Amino acid sequence: MSNSKQQRLEAFGKLMDVVEELREKCPWDRKQTNESLRTNTIEEVYELSNALQADDIDDIRKELGDVLLHVLFYSKIADEQDRFDIADVCDSLRGKLIFRHPHIYGEVKADDAHTVEQNWEQIKLKEKNGNKSVLDGVPKALPSLIKAERIQEKVANYGFDWEKKEDVWAKVKEELSEFEHELLSGEDADRSAEFGDLLFSLVNVARLYKINADNALEHTNRKFVSRFNHIETAARERGADLRKMTLPEMDALWNEAKLSEQK
């Protein structure tokens, strides 16, 4: 059963009270800085990502709390420095959301998600102290696979895209051919560059066919880990040394794992 708005506000206030008390009384919490917390924040976001991919409701709730704690902590540190506080964070976000949704709070019409995305990019370029270039809004620290998706999405919103999604396959074949050529005759740097081009073109395929490339690869990662764990477990149960098994023997156990997934 959902909590009322008043209950939610009270819970948020009580959490803020705890954060402020910890900052004041706990030696560890008291000595933390933006820099000392930064890597922990990154770790917490990845843990939230894992919970979301597993669709584990209890873990999602817990990891959201951990991320929220970091938001409150950074706000508390800034408050101590008389720079801003959590109210300023909320007000800034509220203002930005209203400004970027003129189809809700203004006269602009947008009847589909694609139009909203196009308007969003235009609005961000117009904001004070906003991005000077279309691609300035892509965080440099993003993982490369996600960054490739964001780059392609942004330029596509400005018309730099394939006329038909099927046209992308010619580019994939071109990049594959160039990569194969460099494997046979090129230098290591050239091979790496051509592999990057091939991977970028495959991310383009995923985008055009409405596939989240990062989610797809993570699903395959987990599937591979599960199947290889089966090989290890089965080998151990049979008294076999994994390092001494032949490839056909491991393939047979791999196929066992695939069959068990279908049951």
JSON list of C-alpha atoms in Angstrom, two decimals, residues 71 74-75 84-94:
[
{"chain": "A", "resi": 71, "resn": "VAL", "atom": "CA", "xyz": [22.66, 12.85, -2.87]},
{"chain": "A", "resi": 74, "resn": "TYR", "atom": "CA", "xyz": [26.80, 15.90, -1.11]},
{"chain": "A", "resi": 75, "resn": "SER", "atom": "CA", "xyz": [24.04, 18.43, -0.40]},
{"chain": "A", "resi": 84, "resn": "PHE", "atom": "CA", "xyz": [23.72, 25.22, -1.61]},
{"chain": "A", "resi": 85, "resn": "ASP", "atom": "CA", "xyz": [21.50, 22.73, 0.21]},
{"chain": "A", "resi": 86, "resn": "ILE", "atom": "CA", "xyz": [19.01, 19.97, -0.66]},
{"chain": "A", "resi": 87, "resn": "ALA", "atom": "CA", "xyz": [16.21, 22.52, -1.16]},
{"chain": "A", "resi": 88, "resn": "ASP", "atom": "CA", "xyz": [18.30, 24.25, -3.83]},
{"chain": "A", "resi": 89, "resn": "VAL", "atom": "CA", "xyz": [18.90, 20.88, -5.50]},
{"chain": "A", "resi": 90, "resn": "CYS", "atom": "CA", "xyz": [15.16, 20.16, -5.56]},
{"chain": "A", "resi": 91, "resn": "ASP", "atom": "CA", "xyz": [14.27, 23.66, -6.78]},
{"chain": "A", "resi": 92, "resn": "SER", "atom": "CA", "xyz": [16.88, 23.50, -9.53]},
{"chain": "A", "resi": 93, "resn": "LEU", "atom": "CA", "xyz": [15.62, 20.13, -10.73]},
{"chain": "A", "resi": 94, "resn": "ARG", "atom": "CA", "xyz": [11.98, 21.22, -10.58]}
]
